[in-house]
Each structure stands twice: as structure tokens, then as C-alpha cells.
GROMACS .gro file of C-alpha atoms in nm:
model
  322
    1MET     CA    1   7.264 -16.995 -15.149
    2ARG     CA    2   7.595 -16.861 -15.017
    3THR     CA    3   7.777 -17.078 -15.271
    4VAL     CA    4   7.568 -16.940 -15.556
    5THR     CA    5   7.634 -16.584 -15.439
    6ILE     CA    6   8.008 -16.649 -15.430
    7MET     CA    7   7.995 -16.798 -15.781
    8LEU     CA    8   7.801 -16.500 -15.917
    9SER     CA    9   8.043 -16.260 -15.750
   10GLY     CA   10   8.331 -16.446 -15.907
   11LEU     CA   11   8.175 -16.427 -16.252
   12LEU     CA   12   8.110 -16.055 -16.207
   13VAL     CA   13   8.473 -15.995 -16.111
   14LEU     CA   14   8.591 -16.194 -16.412
   15GLY     CA   15   8.356 -16.000 -16.638
   16LEU     CA   16   8.475 -15.664 -16.509
   17ALA     CA   17   8.836 -15.777 -16.538
   18GLY     CA   18   8.775 -15.888 -16.895
   19THR     CA   19   8.614 -15.555 -16.983
   20ALA     CA   20   8.899 -15.363 -16.824
   21GLU     CA   21   9.154 -15.578 -17.006
   22ALA     CA   22   8.976 -15.524 -17.338
   23LYS     CA   23   8.970 -15.148 -17.280
   24LYS     CA   24   9.335 -15.158 -17.176
   25GLY     CA   25   9.418 -15.352 -17.492
   26LYS     CA   26   9.235 -15.098 -17.709
   27ASP     CA   27   9.406 -14.807 -17.536
   28GLN     CA   28   9.744 -14.975 -17.577
   29GLY     CA   29   9.666 -15.040 -17.944
   30ASP     CA   30   9.586 -14.674 -18.001
   31ALA     CA   31   9.890 -14.564 -17.801
   32ALA     CA   32  10.109 -14.789 -18.017
   33ILE     CA   33  10.056 -14.551 -18.310
   34PRO     CA   34  10.304 -14.267 -18.243
   35GLN     CA   35  10.298 -13.902 -18.339
   36CYS     CA   36  10.440 -13.829 -18.684
   37GLY     CA   37  10.795 -13.700 -18.669
   38LYS     CA   38  11.154 -13.749 -18.776
   39ASN     CA   39  11.148 -14.115 -18.672
   40THR     CA   40  10.844 -14.203 -18.885
   41LYS     CA   41  10.949 -14.471 -19.134
   42VAL     CA   42  10.841 -14.517 -19.494
   43ALA     CA   43  10.567 -14.781 -19.526
   44ARG     CA   44  10.654 -15.084 -19.735
   45PRO     CA   45  10.415 -15.213 -20.004
   46ASN     CA   46  10.353 -15.586 -20.036
   47ASP     CA   47  10.433 -15.796 -20.344
   48GLU     CA   48  10.124 -15.656 -20.516
   49GLY     CA   49  10.235 -15.299 -20.454
   50ILE     CA   50   9.970 -15.240 -20.188
   51ILE     CA   51  10.040 -15.087 -19.848
   52THR     CA   52   9.819 -15.295 -19.622
   53LEU     CA   53   9.633 -15.175 -19.315
   54LYS     CA   54   9.864 -15.390 -19.103
   55GLU     CA   55  10.167 -15.210 -19.248
   56LYS     CA   56  10.002 -14.870 -19.198
   57LYS     CA   57   9.946 -14.948 -18.831
   58LYS     CA   58  10.300 -15.080 -18.797
   59ARG     CA   59  10.483 -14.785 -18.953
   60GLY     CA   60  10.213 -14.519 -18.958
   61CYS     CA   61  10.158 -14.228 -18.724
   62ILE     CA   62   9.902 -13.974 -18.610
   63ILE     CA   63   9.931 -13.608 -18.706
   64ASP     CA   64   9.749 -13.282 -18.635
   65VAL     CA   65   9.586 -13.155 -18.955
   66LYS     CA   66   9.747 -12.817 -18.885
   67ALA     CA   67  10.085 -12.979 -18.952
   68LEU     CA   68   9.989 -13.106 -19.297
   69HIS     CA   69  10.084 -12.914 -19.610
   70PRO     CA   70   9.857 -12.940 -19.917
   71THR     CA   71   9.986 -13.044 -20.259
   72GLN     CA   72   9.689 -12.898 -20.448
   73SER     CA   73   9.525 -12.557 -20.437
   74ALA     CA   74   9.160 -12.647 -20.391
   75VAL     CA   75   8.895 -12.898 -20.289
   76GLY     CA   76   8.521 -12.926 -20.342
   77MET     CA   77   8.384 -12.763 -20.026
   78ASP     CA   78   8.048 -12.931 -20.082
   79ALA     CA   79   8.213 -13.268 -20.012
   80VAL     CA   80   8.404 -13.117 -19.722
   81GLU     CA   81   8.077 -13.002 -19.566
   82CYS     CA   82   7.932 -13.354 -19.585
   83LYS     CA   83   8.245 -13.520 -19.448
   84ALA     CA   84   8.273 -13.264 -19.167
   85GLU     CA   85   7.914 -13.338 -19.068
   86LYS     CA   86   7.986 -13.711 -19.057
   87ILE     CA   87   8.307 -13.662 -18.856
   88SER     CA   88   8.123 -13.444 -18.604
   89SER     CA   89   7.855 -13.713 -18.572
   90LYS     CA   90   8.114 -13.988 -18.524
   91ALA     CA   91   8.288 -13.784 -18.256
   92LYS     CA   92   7.965 -13.728 -18.063
   93ALA     CA   93   7.899 -14.104 -18.076
   94GLY     CA   94   8.251 -14.179 -17.951
   95LYS     CA   95   8.339 -14.353 -18.277
   96LEU     CA   96   8.571 -14.100 -18.445
   97ASP     CA   97   8.887 -14.299 -18.382
   98ASP     CA   98   8.746 -14.616 -18.535
   99TYR     CA   99   8.619 -14.416 -18.832
  100LEU     CA  100   8.958 -14.259 -18.905
  101LEU     CA  101   9.140 -14.590 -18.854
  102ALA     CA  102   8.958 -14.751 -19.150
  103ASP     CA  103   9.201 -14.866 -19.418
  104ASN     CA  104   9.097 -14.616 -19.685
  105ARG     CA  105   9.106 -14.315 -19.450
  106TRP     CA  106   9.476 -14.324 -19.370
  107VAL     CA  107   9.643 -14.018 -19.523
  108PRO     CA  108   9.946 -14.077 -19.749
  109MET     CA  109  10.229 -13.829 -19.695
  110VAL     CA  110  10.572 -13.738 -19.826
  111ARG     CA  111  10.840 -13.594 -19.598
  112GLY     CA  112  11.000 -13.298 -19.769
  113PRO     CA  113  11.287 -13.057 -19.697
  114GLY     CA  114  11.300 -12.947 -19.336
  115GLY     CA  115  11.097 -13.249 -19.230
  116VAL     CA  116  10.772 -13.093 -19.357
  117PHE     CA  117  10.488 -13.339 -19.417
  118TYR     CA  118  10.298 -13.301 -19.745
  119LEU     CA  119   9.977 -13.499 -19.792
  120THR     CA  120   9.939 -13.647 -20.139
  121ASP     CA  121   9.574 -13.756 -20.108
  122HIS     CA  122   9.273 -13.718 -19.879
  123HIS     CA  123   9.271 -13.339 -19.892
  124HIS     CA  124   8.892 -13.349 -19.852
  125LEU     CA  125   8.907 -13.571 -19.544
  126SER     CA  126   9.178 -13.358 -19.384
  127THR     CA  127   8.986 -13.037 -19.459
  128ALA     CA  128   8.672 -13.193 -19.312
  129VAL     CA  129   8.857 -13.277 -18.990
  130TRP     CA  130   8.982 -12.916 -18.984
  131ASN     CA  131   8.623 -12.787 -19.009
  132ALA     CA  132   8.444 -13.050 -18.800
  133ASP     CA  133   8.265 -12.955 -18.479
  134ILE     CA  134   8.516 -13.135 -18.257
  135LYS     CA  135   8.778 -13.030 -18.005
  136ASP     CA  136   9.102 -12.891 -18.148
  137LYS     CA  137   9.301 -13.167 -17.979
  138ASP     CA  138   9.100 -13.424 -18.177
  139LYS     CA  139   9.162 -13.265 -18.516
  140LYS     CA  140   9.409 -13.530 -18.623
  141VAL     CA  141   9.433 -13.800 -18.887
  142TYR     CA  142   9.618 -14.128 -18.915
  143ALA     CA  143   9.890 -14.114 -19.179
  144PHE     CA  144  10.160 -14.320 -19.345
  145LEU     CA  145  10.478 -14.215 -19.522
  146ILE     CA  146  10.515 -14.311 -19.889
  147ALA     CA  147  10.850 -14.137 -19.947
  148ASP     CA  148  11.120 -13.953 -19.755
  149TRP     CA  149  11.278 -13.679 -19.965
  150SER     CA  150  11.374 -13.460 -19.672
  151ASN     CA  151  11.739 -13.451 -19.780
  152MET     CA  152  11.657 -13.299 -20.118
  153LYS     CA  153  11.692 -12.933 -20.206
  154GLU     CA  154  11.362 -12.751 -20.249
  155ASP     CA  155  11.374 -12.738 -20.630
  156ALA     CA  156  11.474 -13.103 -20.664
  157PHE     CA  157  11.201 -13.203 -20.421
  158TRP     CA  158  10.926 -13.039 -20.624
  159GLN     CA  159  11.062 -13.181 -20.947
  160GLU     CA  160  11.033 -13.526 -20.791
  161MET     CA  161  10.682 -13.449 -20.666
  162ILE     CA  162  10.580 -13.352 -21.020
  163LYS     CA  163  10.749 -13.658 -21.168
  164GLN     CA  164  10.568 -13.891 -20.927
  165HIS     CA  165  10.231 -13.715 -20.982
  166ASP     CA  166  10.214 -13.623 -20.614
  167THR     CA  167  10.107 -13.263 -20.669
  168TRP     CA  168   9.848 -13.076 -20.878
  169LEU     CA  169   9.989 -12.738 -20.973
  170LYS     CA  170   9.681 -12.562 -21.106
  171ASP     CA  171   9.440 -12.316 -20.945
  172PRO     CA  172   9.058 -12.353 -20.956
  173ALA     CA  173   9.051 -12.156 -21.282
  174GLY     CA  174   9.285 -12.408 -21.444
  175ASN     CA  175   9.586 -12.177 -21.449
  176ASP     CA  176   9.932 -12.317 -21.378
  177ILE     CA  177  10.081 -12.226 -21.041
  178THR     CA  178  10.420 -12.274 -20.880
  179PRO     CA  179  10.480 -12.479 -20.563
  180SER     CA  180  10.527 -12.155 -20.370
  181GLN     CA  181  10.169 -12.059 -20.459
  182LEU     CA  182  10.019 -12.368 -20.296
  183PRO     CA  183   9.828 -12.306 -19.971
  184LYS     CA  184  10.050 -12.323 -19.664
  185SER     CA  185   9.788 -12.506 -19.460
  186ILE     CA  186   9.473 -12.715 -19.494
  187GLY     CA  187   9.269 -12.419 -19.372
  188ALA     CA  188   9.383 -12.210 -19.668
  189LEU     CA  189   9.259 -12.447 -19.940
  190GLN     CA  190   9.022 -12.282 -20.187
  191ASP     CA  191   8.688 -12.409 -20.316
  192ASP     CA  192   8.664 -12.545 -20.669
  193PRO     CA  193   8.298 -12.586 -20.779
  194LEU     CA  194   8.409 -12.787 -21.083
  195ARG     CA  195   8.576 -13.036 -20.850
  196THR     CA  196   8.240 -13.075 -20.677
  197LEU     CA  197   8.055 -13.123 -21.006
  198SER     CA  198   8.317 -13.369 -21.127
  199ALA     CA  199   8.272 -13.578 -20.812
  200TRP     CA  200   7.895 -13.585 -20.870
  201VAL     CA  201   7.947 -13.700 -21.229
  202ARG     CA  202   8.185 -13.970 -21.109
  203GLY     CA  203   7.935 -14.077 -20.842
  204SER     CA  204   7.669 -14.121 -21.112
  205CYS     CA  205   7.913 -14.325 -21.327
  206GLY     CA  206   7.964 -14.049 -21.583
  207TYR     CA  207   8.324 -14.172 -21.577
  208VAL     CA  208   8.463 -14.474 -21.397
  209LYS     CA  209   8.734 -14.462 -21.135
  210CYS     CA  210   8.893 -14.784 -21.011
  211ASP     CA  211   8.805 -14.895 -20.660
  212PRO     CA  212   9.115 -14.838 -20.445
  213PRO     CA  213   9.260 -15.128 -20.244
  214GLY     CA  214   9.102 -15.140 -19.900
  215ALA     CA  215   8.808 -14.920 -20.001
  216ALA     CA  216   8.539 -14.920 -19.733
  217LYS     CA  217   8.196 -14.882 -19.890
  218ASP     CA  218   7.929 -14.710 -19.686
  219ASP     CA  219   7.660 -14.939 -19.824
  220ASP     CA  220   7.611 -15.256 -20.025
  221GLU     CA  221   7.557 -15.087 -20.359
  222LEU     CA  222   7.776 -15.178 -20.654
  223SER     CA  223   8.051 -14.936 -20.747
  224CYS     CA  224   8.070 -14.787 -21.097
  225ALA     CA  225   8.358 -15.025 -21.172
  226ASP     CA  226   8.123 -15.311 -21.081
  227LYS     CA  227   7.832 -15.173 -21.284
  228PHE     CA  228   8.039 -15.111 -21.597
  229PRO     CA  229   8.290 -15.397 -21.620
  230ASN     CA  230   8.348 -15.329 -21.990
  231VAL     CA  231   8.471 -14.977 -21.919
  232THR     CA  232   8.840 -14.950 -21.840
  233CYS     CA  233   8.839 -14.785 -21.500
  234ALA     CA  234   9.093 -14.515 -21.424
  235ASP     CA  235   9.326 -14.478 -21.130
  236ALA     CA  236   9.485 -14.172 -21.286
  237TYR     CA  237   9.621 -13.908 -21.055
  238PHE     CA  238   9.396 -13.609 -20.983
  239LEU     CA  239   9.131 -13.760 -21.210
  240GLU     CA  240   8.849 -13.544 -21.072
  241PHE     CA  241   9.036 -13.224 -21.153
  242LYS     CA  242   9.101 -13.344 -21.508
  243TRP     CA  243   8.732 -13.414 -21.564
  244GLY     CA  244   8.636 -13.091 -21.388
  245ALA     CA  245   8.843 -12.893 -21.637
  246TYR     CA  246   8.654 -13.055 -21.924
  247LEU     CA  247   8.311 -13.009 -21.764
  248GLY     CA  248   8.390 -12.640 -21.721
  249SER     CA  249   8.371 -12.607 -22.099
  250VAL     CA  250   8.006 -12.720 -22.108
  251GLN     CA  251   7.778 -12.422 -22.180
  252GLU     CA  252   7.519 -12.509 -21.913
  253VAL     CA  253   7.797 -12.543 -21.657
  254LYS     CA  254   7.944 -12.209 -21.759
  255GLU     CA  255   7.605 -12.046 -21.712
  256ALA     CA  256   7.555 -12.214 -21.374
  257LEU     CA  257   7.888 -12.088 -21.248
  258ALA     CA  258   7.854 -11.737 -21.389
  259GLY     CA  259   7.943 -11.482 -21.125
  260GLU     CA  260   8.098 -11.577 -20.792
  261ALA     CA  261   8.025 -11.945 -20.732
  262SER     CA  262   8.325 -12.037 -20.518
  263CYS     CA  263   8.278 -12.082 -20.142
  264SER     CA  264   8.633 -12.084 -20.008
  265GLN     CA  265   8.563 -11.964 -19.654
  266GLN     CA  266   8.658 -12.211 -19.380
  267THR     CA  267   8.609 -12.237 -19.003
  268PRO     CA  268   8.320 -12.194 -19.035
  269LEU     CA  269   8.226 -12.308 -19.382
  270ASN     CA  270   8.006 -12.063 -19.572
  271THR     CA  271   7.683 -12.264 -19.560
  272PRO     CA  272   7.459 -12.009 -19.743
  273CYS     CA  273   7.712 -11.992 -20.026
  274LEU     CA  274   7.732 -12.371 -20.045
  275ASP     CA  275   7.352 -12.399 -20.049
  276ASN     CA  276   7.337 -12.159 -20.343
  277GLN     CA  277   7.619 -12.340 -20.520
  278TYR     CA  278   7.442 -12.673 -20.471
  279GLU     CA  279   7.127 -12.544 -20.641
  280LYS     CA  280   7.324 -12.410 -20.938
  281LEU     CA  281   7.533 -12.723 -20.988
  282SER     CA  282   7.232 -12.954 -20.947
  283LYS     CA  283   7.062 -12.786 -21.243
  284ALA     CA  284   7.378 -12.827 -21.452
  285LEU     CA  285   7.434 -13.194 -21.359
  286PRO     CA  286   7.220 -13.353 -21.638
  287ALA     CA  287   7.405 -13.151 -21.902
  288ALA     CA  288   7.737 -13.242 -21.742
  289MET     CA  289   7.645 -13.612 -21.750
  290ASN     CA  290   7.553 -13.594 -22.119
  291ALA     CA  291   7.877 -13.412 -22.192
  292ALA     CA  292   8.076 -13.679 -22.008
  293ALA     CA  293   7.934 -13.949 -22.238
  294ALA     CA  294   7.998 -13.751 -22.558
  295PRO     CA  295   8.286 -13.859 -22.786
  296ALA     CA  296   8.437 -13.513 -22.736
  297ALA     CA  297   8.494 -13.600 -22.371
  298GLN     CA  298   8.725 -13.888 -22.456
  299GLN     CA  299   8.928 -13.662 -22.680
  300ALA     CA  300   8.946 -13.392 -22.414
  301VAL     CA  301   9.045 -13.603 -22.111
  302GLY     CA  302   9.255 -13.852 -22.306
  303THR     CA  303   9.299 -14.225 -22.262
  304GLY     CA  304   9.309 -14.387 -21.921
  305ALA     CA  305   9.060 -14.141 -21.771
  306GLY     CA  306   8.766 -14.379 -21.725
  307TYR     CA  307   8.558 -14.253 -22.018
  308ASN     CA  308   8.211 -14.413 -22.013
  309PRO     CA  309   8.009 -14.377 -22.338
  310ALA     CA  310   7.688 -14.501 -22.176
  311VAL     CA  311   7.439 -14.217 -22.132
  312GLN     CA  312   7.302 -14.235 -21.777
  313THR     CA  313   6.930 -14.201 -21.707
  314GLY     CA  314   6.748 -14.149 -21.380
  315ILE     CA  315   7.037 -13.955 -21.227
  316ALA     CA  316   6.998 -13.936 -20.851
  317GLN     CA  317   6.999 -13.598 -20.681
  318PRO     CA  318   7.339 -13.545 -20.516
  319LYS     CA  319   7.342 -13.562 -20.139
  320HIS     CA  320   7.316 -13.220 -19.981
  321CYS     CA  321   7.452 -13.155 -19.634
  322LYS     CA  322   7.332 -12.871 -19.416
   0.00000   0.00000   0.00000
């Protein structure tokens, strides 16, 4: 009996040691990703031009969303509300870090003059982290550097950003803006209802966007690129804004957005405004889907924008977060 007890005690010690070692390994793995700063190196794409998750973890960094500078003027706050809700839920379950470490949630950045970090994608994710019900110290994202133009003069830097399609210099009304008119922080991004509607149309395959490398699907459903293999999918820059501008010309959409439809307030998000906006845009969605399939859409958005001539039926109601 004494021998059995000793053996069980030994197994327990080994088990605890293994658990502690696993936790230590995880902590060390997280600690291996440094804070973003002057020593952050540009990530290197592989032979296929893809920056792998392994490379992101090797050269990437972690950054407070307050330190990120937007390269567009607006987001769809409806999507931000949903993402913020999910981030809050992940944090409460102790799974936020794993969620943000997923391959397709790393934020691409450019280092500009003065060492300022400009995010070139994932504005919605970053804004959701900003607005999530989590501690301020946890409002961070994992990021990787795609270019270092910190030695450039300000004007030359923005010319390069425009050339590389790393900025969208239009306001929610579609008017041209200058780089100096961009929001100075994530918390100052405006709401663009047309960006929200455009995302809904894309989600219902009204136009087809290519699946990005490393995309993590939330379910087992086929993507629009899978469902419509004969449609040339688009990986065009700022595709949703381009389609949003076209959808804004649809009469039913104009009527839905008559008056003040924007909900730009952050921390906290303006939930009553977003609820009202959701109802208006939901009613305009069928007309927007029909407009997306019309020949006029292809002429308006141009080639390489994922135009899908198939008229969609049985359009699902967009997810609404409260």
C-alpha cells in the first residue's frame, strides 16, 4: 500500500511539474513577443509573397491601440460593436490573447516619420479593442511591420503611402481629404453607414472578395469565393469603401440614410443610434443586393472589384449586436 501511495505521489508531482512547465512555456512564448518600438524589424514575406504566422511571431510585436494611427477616416461602427462584444467575451473567458494571436488578426503597420506607427488594415479590429469592455492595459493588438519609411520627409512618406495603396483619403461622404485630416487616433475614427452596408452585401456574396492567406473562419460554411468559383474574386485595396460609394447612389439606400444616420460616438459606442441605423440599413439591403448584381455596378466599381452578376435570393438578416 505504501508503495502504491509513493507511486501515486510521484505521478502527481510529475503532473504538477508538467502543468507548471507548460504554463511557463506559454508565458515565455508570450513574453518573446516584444513591445513595438524602434527595434521592430520589417517582416519578410516567403517565396509566395505571404508573411506567415511564424514570421509574424518572429519579427512582430505587441502595441497599445492608443499608439496606432489610422490611415482611413472611418469604419462601420456596426461591425465594431459586434467585434467589441466578442473581444469582451473572449477576455472574460481568459481567451483574449489566443484570439488576437490568430494569423488573420495580426495588424499590419508602416513606421512613418518620427517613428509613428500607422496601421494599414484591421481598423475595425483595433477600434473594437479600443471600445471593448476590458482593462485599459489589455487594449493591445499583435502587429507586424510591412515597411519602414521613418527616414522619409512627411510629404514623401504620404506620397509613398498613396502609391502603395496603404491609405484611403476620403471622408464618409466620399470627399477627398488630405493626410492631415485623418483622425489622430483610433478613438477618433468616424462611422460610415455605407461601409457597414457594403460589408453586409459582401457577406451575402453581392460581390466577391478573395479569402486572405491565413484566414480563420468562424464556422465551416463556404466563403463567397468558394460558392462562386467562376467569379473573379477581388483583393483590391479598400474594396468595401469602393462598393459603399456605389451603393450610396441607390435610391432606397439614399432614403434609408436620409437625415443623420452616422453613429460616430466611441467609448461608449452609441448603441441606440446603431440600433436605429441597423433597422434602416436592413430595409435597404435587398435593394442594395439587386443593385450590386446590376450591370451598372460593374461599370461603376470597375474591373477587379469582385463583381458578381448572380442575383442573390433568400438573403439572411445581418447579425445584430446589442
